[in-house]
Amino acid sequence: MFRQKLINLCRSSSLLINLNHSPLNLWGQARRLSFLKPSNQLKTKRFVIIDPFNLSFQVLIEDIYSNQSDVPQLLEAKQWLQKALEYNIHNGKRNRGNALLTTFRHFCPEIDDDENALTKVCLLAWCVELLQSIFLIYDDIMDNSTTRRGQLCWYRNKDVGMIALNDGLMIQSTIYFILKKYFSSSPNYIQLVDLFNSVTFQTTLGQCLDLLSSSLDFSKFTEDRYDAIVKYKTGYYSFSLPIRLALYLANITDQELHSQSEKILLEIGQFFQVQDDYLDCFGDPKFTGKIGTDIEDGKCSWLVVKALKLADPGQRSIIEKNYGIKSEESVDAVKQIYNNLNLKNKFRSYENAKFNEITSLIEQMKIDTESSSLKAILFEILKTIHERQK
């Protein structure tokens, strides 16, 4: 029945996407998402009907317009907010939202038979994606970036500029509007709101540490500093947030289980970021889809931290003279030091050791029905990122 409703909704909303001539719109490229059951996606020769996660974005947009709908003077602002959302979410991978959905489905598989409940879960997943978009908008401004996901950064558009700062605030407010509308009657509403608040604060602290490291004060390029940046800037919102939201939504509130999962997810987050740093320098652009710029941007990355720790005075001098310089010669000079220090092999050693460490942490979790299910999810996340090439 739900499947037929989805078909009817797609037809009535003209949400059939022509794969050969797909226009730029809020639905993004039609593709199968990893959390979907095959029956939830209907294919014809040239068209794909998009899944409930994408469809629920339209519900979010409609909710924005329904809020204070009796005030016509706000229509232009709401249209602008819709434009900002579509632009900044369109090309994202949606890994965080998908992680929430996958986890919740694992604990509550019957969700696929309840259209209203599935929509609510999808909207919570979109709230995670909205938070991600806020961080990216602000990060691009602070880094003076030009492009993001194959298009101009939002603030770089001629009609946007520093309006983007207010857009971030509007998007943040939208998160709490959605939470209140759909989850205020939930027994774990306070936990959902508190988790968004605390993760936002932790992420801004991590961003602050990262920005304060951009002055190329190499005395700050330490393992302790790097670990803190990764943990607070990336780990909490990218890995801990979506999984713990799913647990609360499934009414799994055991604080020991939440604490254990957060500890492991933060370790996975660090593992992921170290991989990212390595691939930025040594990854194949054919797989990664981008050319790394950490060296010329002067980033406090795992590679430079490790190099500074291992370098002799002469090698350290070369790094300090060339790191953060936007020239091919300087980048090559730093990479040569990386090669001389055999950082590729040291990364492989780190990767294997970290994988074994996290595996051990997961295996040590307490044994009961809920933790057994969570262990399976954590193992799947770890397996997904282990030895990745992009």
Coordinates of C-alpha atoms in Angstrom, one line a residue:
M1 CA 0.0 0.0 0.0
F2 CA 2.8 2.4 0.9
R3 CA 4.5 1.5 -2.4
Q4 CA 1.4 2.5 -4.3
K5 CA 1.0 5.7 -2.4
L6 CA 4.6 6.6 -3.3
I7 CA 3.9 5.9 -7.0
N8 CA 0.8 8.2 -6.9
L9 CA 2.7 10.9 -5.0
C10 CA 5.5 10.8 -7.6
R11 CA 3.0 11.0 -10.5
S12 CA 1.0 13.8 -8.9
S13 CA 4.1 15.8 -8.1
S14 CA 5.8 15.3 -11.5
L15 CA 8.8 13.8 -9.7
L16 CA 9.8 11.4 -12.6
I17 CA 13.3 12.4 -13.5
N18 CA 14.5 11.8 -17.0
L19 CA 18.0 10.3 -16.6
N20 CA 19.1 11.6 -20.0
H21 CA 18.0 15.2 -19.5
S22 CA 17.7 15.7 -15.7
P23 CA 17.3 19.4 -14.9
L24 CA 19.0 21.0 -12.0
N25 CA 16.5 21.0 -9.1
L26 CA 16.1 20.2 -5.5
W27 CA 15.8 16.4 -6.0
G28 CA 19.4 16.0 -7.1
Q29 CA 20.5 13.2 -9.4
A30 CA 18.2 10.2 -9.4
R31 CA 20.1 7.3 -7.9
R32 CA 19.7 4.3 -5.6
L33 CA 20.6 5.1 -2.0
S34 CA 22.3 2.4 0.1
F35 CA 19.7 2.3 2.9
L36 CA 16.7 1.6 0.6
K37 CA 15.1 -1.8 0.1
P38 CA 14.9 -2.6 -3.6
S39 CA 11.1 -2.6 -3.5
N40 CA 11.2 1.1 -2.6
Q41 CA 12.6 2.1 -5.9
L42 CA 10.8 1.7 -9.1
K43 CA 12.6 1.8 -12.4
T44 CA 11.4 2.1 -16.0
K45 CA 13.5 2.1 -19.1
R46 CA 14.4 5.8 -18.9
F47 CA 13.1 7.0 -15.6
V48 CA 13.6 6.4 -11.9
I49 CA 11.1 7.2 -9.1
I50 CA 13.1 8.8 -6.3
D51 CA 13.0 7.3 -2.8
P52 CA 11.1 8.5 0.3
F53 CA 14.2 10.4 1.7
N54 CA 14.3 12.7 -1.3
L55 CA 10.6 13.0 -1.5
S56 CA 10.4 14.1 2.1
F57 CA 12.4 17.2 1.3
Q58 CA 9.3 18.5 -0.4
V59 CA 7.5 18.1 2.9
L60 CA 10.2 20.2 4.6
I61 CA 9.9 23.0 2.0
E62 CA 6.1 23.0 2.4
D63 CA 6.5 23.3 6.1
I64 CA 8.6 26.4 5.7
Y65 CA 5.9 28.0 3.6
S66 CA 3.1 26.9 6.0
N67 CA 4.9 28.5 9.0
Q68 CA 3.3 32.0 9.5
S69 CA 1.5 31.6 6.2
D70 CA -0.8 34.4 7.2
V71 CA 2.0 36.9 6.8
P72 CA 2.4 37.5 3.1
Q73 CA 5.3 39.9 3.6
L74 CA 7.5 36.9 4.5
L75 CA 7.0 35.1 1.2
E76 CA 10.1 36.6 -0.4
A77 CA 12.2 35.5 2.5
K78 CA 10.8 32.0 2.4
Q79 CA 11.5 31.8 -1.3
W80 CA 15.1 32.9 -0.6
L81 CA 15.5 30.2 2.1
Q82 CA 14.2 27.6 -0.3
K83 CA 16.7 28.7 -2.9
A84 CA 19.5 28.5 -0.3
L85 CA 18.5 25.0 0.8
E86 CA 18.2 23.7 -2.7
Y87 CA 21.6 25.1 -3.7
N88 CA 23.5 23.9 -0.7
I89 CA 22.1 20.5 -0.4
H90 CA 21.7 19.5 -4.0
N91 CA 25.1 17.9 -4.7
G92 CA 25.7 16.4 -1.3
K93 CA 26.4 12.7 -0.6
R94 CA 23.9 12.7 2.3
N95 CA 26.0 10.2 4.2
R96 CA 24.9 11.6 7.5
G97 CA 21.2 11.5 6.8
N98 CA 21.5 8.0 5.3
A99 CA 23.4 6.8 8.3
L100 CA 20.5 7.9 10.6
L101 CA 18.0 6.2 8.4
T102 CA 20.0 3.0 8.1
T103 CA 20.5 2.8 11.8
F104 CA 16.8 3.5 12.6
R105 CA 15.7 0.9 10.0
H106 CA 18.0 -1.6 11.7
F107 CA 16.2 -1.2 15.0
C108 CA 12.7 -0.6 13.6
P109 CA 12.4 -2.4 10.2
E110 CA 8.6 -2.0 10.3
I111 CA 9.0 1.7 9.5
D112 CA 8.8 1.1 5.8
D113 CA 5.1 0.1 6.2
D114 CA 4.2 3.3 8.0
E115 CA 4.2 6.3 5.6
N116 CA 3.8 9.0 8.2
A117 CA 6.4 7.5 10.6
L118 CA 8.9 7.1 7.7
T119 CA 8.4 10.7 6.7
K120 CA 9.2 11.9 10.2
V121 CA 12.4 9.8 10.3
C122 CA 13.4 11.2 6.9
L123 CA 12.8 14.8 8.2
L124 CA 15.0 14.2 11.1
A125 CA 17.7 12.9 8.7
W126 CA 17.2 16.1 6.7
C127 CA 17.8 18.1 9.9
V128 CA 21.3 16.5 10.1
E129 CA 21.9 17.4 6.4
L130 CA 20.8 21.0 7.2
L131 CA 23.3 21.2 10.0
Q132 CA 26.0 20.0 7.6
S133 CA 25.0 22.7 5.1
I134 CA 25.3 25.4 7.7
F135 CA 28.9 24.4 8.6
L136 CA 29.9 24.2 4.9
I137 CA 28.4 27.7 4.2
Y138 CA 30.4 29.3 7.1
D139 CA 33.5 27.2 6.4
D140 CA 33.6 28.4 2.8
I141 CA 33.4 32.0 3.9
M142 CA 36.1 31.6 6.6
D143 CA 38.4 29.8 4.2
N144 CA 37.7 32.2 1.4
S145 CA 36.9 29.1 -0.8
T146 CA 35.7 29.4 -4.4
T147 CA 33.9 26.1 -5.2
R148 CA 32.1 23.5 -3.3
R149 CA 30.7 20.2 -4.8
G150 CA 31.4 21.3 -8.4
Q151 CA 29.7 24.7 -8.2
L152 CA 30.5 28.2 -6.8
C153 CA 30.3 28.4 -3.0
W154 CA 27.0 29.8 -2.0
Y155 CA 28.4 33.2 -0.8
R156 CA 30.3 33.5 -4.1
N157 CA 27.1 34.0 -6.1
K158 CA 26.6 37.6 -7.1
D159 CA 23.2 38.0 -5.5
V160 CA 24.3 36.3 -2.2
G161 CA 27.6 37.5 -0.7
M162 CA 27.4 38.0 3.0
I163 CA 23.7 37.4 3.0
A164 CA 24.9 33.8 3.4
L165 CA 25.6 34.6 7.1
N166 CA 22.0 35.2 7.7
D167 CA 21.1 32.2 5.5
G168 CA 23.0 30.0 7.9
L169 CA 21.0 31.3 10.8
M170 CA 17.7 30.7 8.9
I171 CA 18.7 27.1 8.1
Q172 CA 19.6 26.6 11.7
S173 CA 16.2 27.9 12.8
T174 CA 14.6 25.5 10.4
I175 CA 16.1 22.6 12.2
Y176 CA 14.5 23.5 15.5
F177 CA 11.2 24.4 13.8
I178 CA 11.1 20.8 12.3
L179 CA 12.1 19.2 15.6
K180 CA 9.3 21.0 17.4
K181 CA 6.6 20.4 14.8
Y182 CA 7.3 16.6 14.4
F183 CA 8.9 15.5 17.6
S184 CA 7.7 17.7 20.5
S185 CA 5.4 14.9 21.6
S186 CA 8.2 12.4 21.6
P187 CA 9.4 11.2 25.0
N188 CA 12.9 11.9 23.8
Y189 CA 12.3 15.3 22.3
I190 CA 14.6 17.1 24.9
Q191 CA 17.4 14.6 24.1
L192 CA 17.0 15.3 20.3
V193 CA 17.2 19.1 20.8
D194 CA 20.0 18.9 23.3
L195 CA 22.0 16.7 21.0
F196 CA 21.7 19.2 18.1
N197 CA 22.7 22.0 20.5
S198 CA 25.7 20.3 22.1
V199 CA 27.0 19.0 18.7
T200 CA 26.7 22.4 17.2
F201 CA 28.7 23.9 20.1
Q202 CA 31.4 21.2 19.9
T203 CA 31.7 21.7 16.2
T204 CA 32.2 25.4 16.5
L205 CA 34.9 24.8 19.1
G206 CA 36.7 22.5 16.6
Q207 CA 36.3 25.1 13.9
C208 CA 37.9 27.7 16.1
L209 CA 40.9 25.5 16.8
D210 CA 41.2 24.9 13.1
L211 CA 41.1 28.6 12.3
L212 CA 43.6 29.4 15.0
S213 CA 46.0 26.9 13.4
S214 CA 45.8 28.5 10.0
S215 CA 48.4 31.2 10.9
L216 CA 51.1 28.6 10.2
D217 CA 52.4 28.6 13.7
F218 CA 54.0 25.2 13.5
S219 CA 54.4 25.0 17.2
K220 CA 50.6 24.3 17.2
F221 CA 50.9 21.5 14.6
T222 CA 50.9 18.8 17.2
E223 CA 49.2 15.4 17.5
D224 CA 47.2 16.6 20.4
R225 CA 46.0 19.7 18.5
Y226 CA 45.2 17.6 15.4
D227 CA 43.2 15.1 17.4
A228 CA 41.2 17.8 19.0
I229 CA 40.4 19.5 15.7
V230 CA 39.3 16.3 14.2
K231 CA 37.2 15.2 17.2
Y232 CA 35.4 18.5 17.6
K233 CA 35.1 19.8 14.1
T234 CA 34.2 16.6 12.3
G235 CA 33.7 13.6 14.6
Y236 CA 30.7 14.7 16.6
Y237 CA 28.4 15.9 13.9
S238 CA 29.5 13.6 11.1
F239 CA 29.6 10.3 13.0
S240 CA 28.2 10.5 16.5
L241 CA 25.1 12.8 15.8
P242 CA 23.3 10.7 13.2
I243 CA 23.7 7.4 15.0
R244 CA 22.7 8.7 18.4
L245 CA 19.7 10.5 17.0
A246 CA 18.5 7.3 15.5
L247 CA 19.0 5.5 18.9
Y248 CA 16.9 8.2 20.7
L249 CA 14.2 8.0 18.0
A250 CA 14.1 4.2 18.4
N251 CA 13.6 4.9 22.2
I252 CA 17.0 3.5 23.0
T253 CA 18.1 5.8 25.9
D254 CA 20.6 3.7 27.9
Q255 CA 23.3 6.3 28.6
E256 CA 26.1 3.7 28.9
L257 CA 25.2 2.5 25.4
H258 CA 25.2 6.1 24.1
S259 CA 28.5 6.8 25.8
Q260 CA 30.1 3.6 24.3
S261 CA 28.8 4.3 20.8
E262 CA 30.0 7.9 20.9
K263 CA 33.5 6.9 22.0
I264 CA 33.7 4.4 19.1
L265 CA 32.1 6.7 16.6
L266 CA 34.6 9.5 17.4
E267 CA 37.4 7.0 16.9
I268 CA 35.9 6.1 13.5
G269 CA 35.7 9.8 12.8
Q270 CA 39.4 10.3 13.4
F271 CA 40.2 7.3 11.3
F272 CA 38.1 8.7 8.5
Q273 CA 39.8 12.2 8.7
V274 CA 43.3 10.7 8.7
Q275 CA 42.3 8.8 5.5
D276 CA 41.0 12.0 4.0
D277 CA 44.3 13.8 4.8
Y278 CA 46.3 11.0 3.2
L279 CA 44.1 10.9 0.1
D280 CA 44.3 14.7 -0.3
C281 CA 48.0 14.3 -0.9
F282 CA 48.5 10.8 -2.3
G283 CA 45.0 9.8 -3.5
D284 CA 44.3 9.2 -7.2
P285 CA 42.1 12.1 -8.5
K286 CA 40.3 9.5 -10.8
F287 CA 39.0 7.9 -7.6
T288 CA 38.8 10.9 -5.2
G289 CA 37.2 13.2 -7.8
K290 CA 39.3 16.2 -6.6
I291 CA 42.9 17.5 -6.5
G292 CA 44.1 18.0 -2.9
T293 CA 45.1 21.4 -1.7
D294 CA 45.9 20.8 2.0
I295 CA 49.6 21.7 1.5
E296 CA 49.1 25.0 -0.3
D297 CA 46.2 25.8 2.1
G298 CA 48.4 25.3 5.1
K299 CA 46.0 22.8 6.8
C300 CA 46.9 21.2 10.0
S301 CA 46.7 17.7 8.5
W302 CA 47.8 14.3 9.8
L303 CA 50.7 14.2 7.2
V304 CA 52.3 17.5 8.2
V305 CA 51.9 16.8 11.9
K306 CA 53.6 13.4 11.4
A307 CA 56.3 14.9 9.2
L308 CA 57.1 17.7 11.7
K309 CA 57.4 15.0 14.4
L310 CA 59.8 12.8 12.4
A311 CA 61.8 15.4 10.4
D312 CA 65.4 16.3 11.1
P313 CA 66.2 20.1 11.4
G314 CA 66.9 20.4 7.6
Q315 CA 63.7 18.7 6.6
R316 CA 61.7 20.7 9.1
S317 CA 63.2 23.9 7.6
I318 CA 62.1 22.9 4.1
I319 CA 58.5 22.2 5.4
E320 CA 58.3 25.5 7.3
K321 CA 59.5 27.5 4.2
N322 CA 57.2 25.8 1.7
Y323 CA 54.1 24.7 3.6
G324 CA 51.1 27.0 3.0
I325 CA 52.7 28.5 -0.2
K326 CA 50.5 28.3 -3.3
S327 CA 53.1 27.2 -5.8
E328 CA 53.7 23.9 -7.5
E329 CA 57.4 24.0 -6.5
S330 CA 56.6 24.5 -2.8
V331 CA 54.0 21.7 -2.9
D332 CA 56.5 19.4 -4.6
A333 CA 59.1 20.2 -2.0
V334 CA 56.8 19.3 0.9
K335 CA 55.7 16.1 -0.9
Q336 CA 59.4 15.1 -1.3
I337 CA 59.9 15.4 2.4
Y338 CA 56.8 13.2 2.9
N339 CA 58.3 10.6 0.6
N340 CA 61.7 10.8 2.2
L341 CA 60.0 10.2 5.6
N342 CA 58.2 7.2 4.1
L343 CA 54.8 8.6 5.2
K344 CA 52.9 6.3 2.9
N345 CA 54.0 3.2 4.8
K346 CA 53.5 4.9 8.1
F347 CA 49.9 5.7 7.1
R348 CA 49.4 2.0 6.2
S349 CA 50.7 1.0 9.6
Y350 CA 48.4 3.6 11.2
E351 CA 45.4 2.4 9.2
N352 CA 45.9 -1.3 10.2
A353 CA 46.5 -0.4 13.8
K354 CA 43.5 1.9 14.0
F355 CA 41.2 -0.6 12.4
N356 CA 42.3 -3.3 14.9
E357 CA 41.9 -0.8 17.8
I358 CA 38.3 0.2 16.8
T359 CA 37.4 -3.5 16.1
S360 CA 38.5 -4.3 19.6
L361 CA 36.4 -1.4 21.1
I362 CA 33.3 -2.7 19.3
E363 CA 33.9 -6.3 20.4
Q364 CA 34.2 -5.1 24.0
M365 CA 30.7 -3.5 24.1
K366 CA 28.3 -5.1 26.6
I367 CA 26.2 -7.9 25.2
D368 CA 22.4 -7.5 25.0
T369 CA 19.9 -7.2 22.2
E370 CA 20.3 -3.5 21.6
S371 CA 24.0 -3.4 21.8
S372 CA 24.3 -6.5 19.6
S373 CA 22.4 -4.6 16.9
L374 CA 24.4 -1.5 17.4
K375 CA 27.7 -3.5 17.2
A376 CA 26.6 -4.8 13.8
I377 CA 26.0 -1.2 12.6
L378 CA 29.3 0.0 13.9
F379 CA 31.1 -2.9 12.3
E380 CA 29.4 -2.0 9.0
I381 CA 30.5 1.6 9.2
L382 CA 34.0 0.6 10.0
K383 CA 34.1 -1.9 7.1
T384 CA 32.8 0.7 4.7
I385 CA 35.6 3.2 5.3
H386 CA 38.5 0.7 5.8
E387 CA 41.0 0.9 3.0
R388 CA 38.8 3.3 1.0
Q389 CA 40.2 5.0 -2.0
K390 CA 37.9 8.1 -2.0

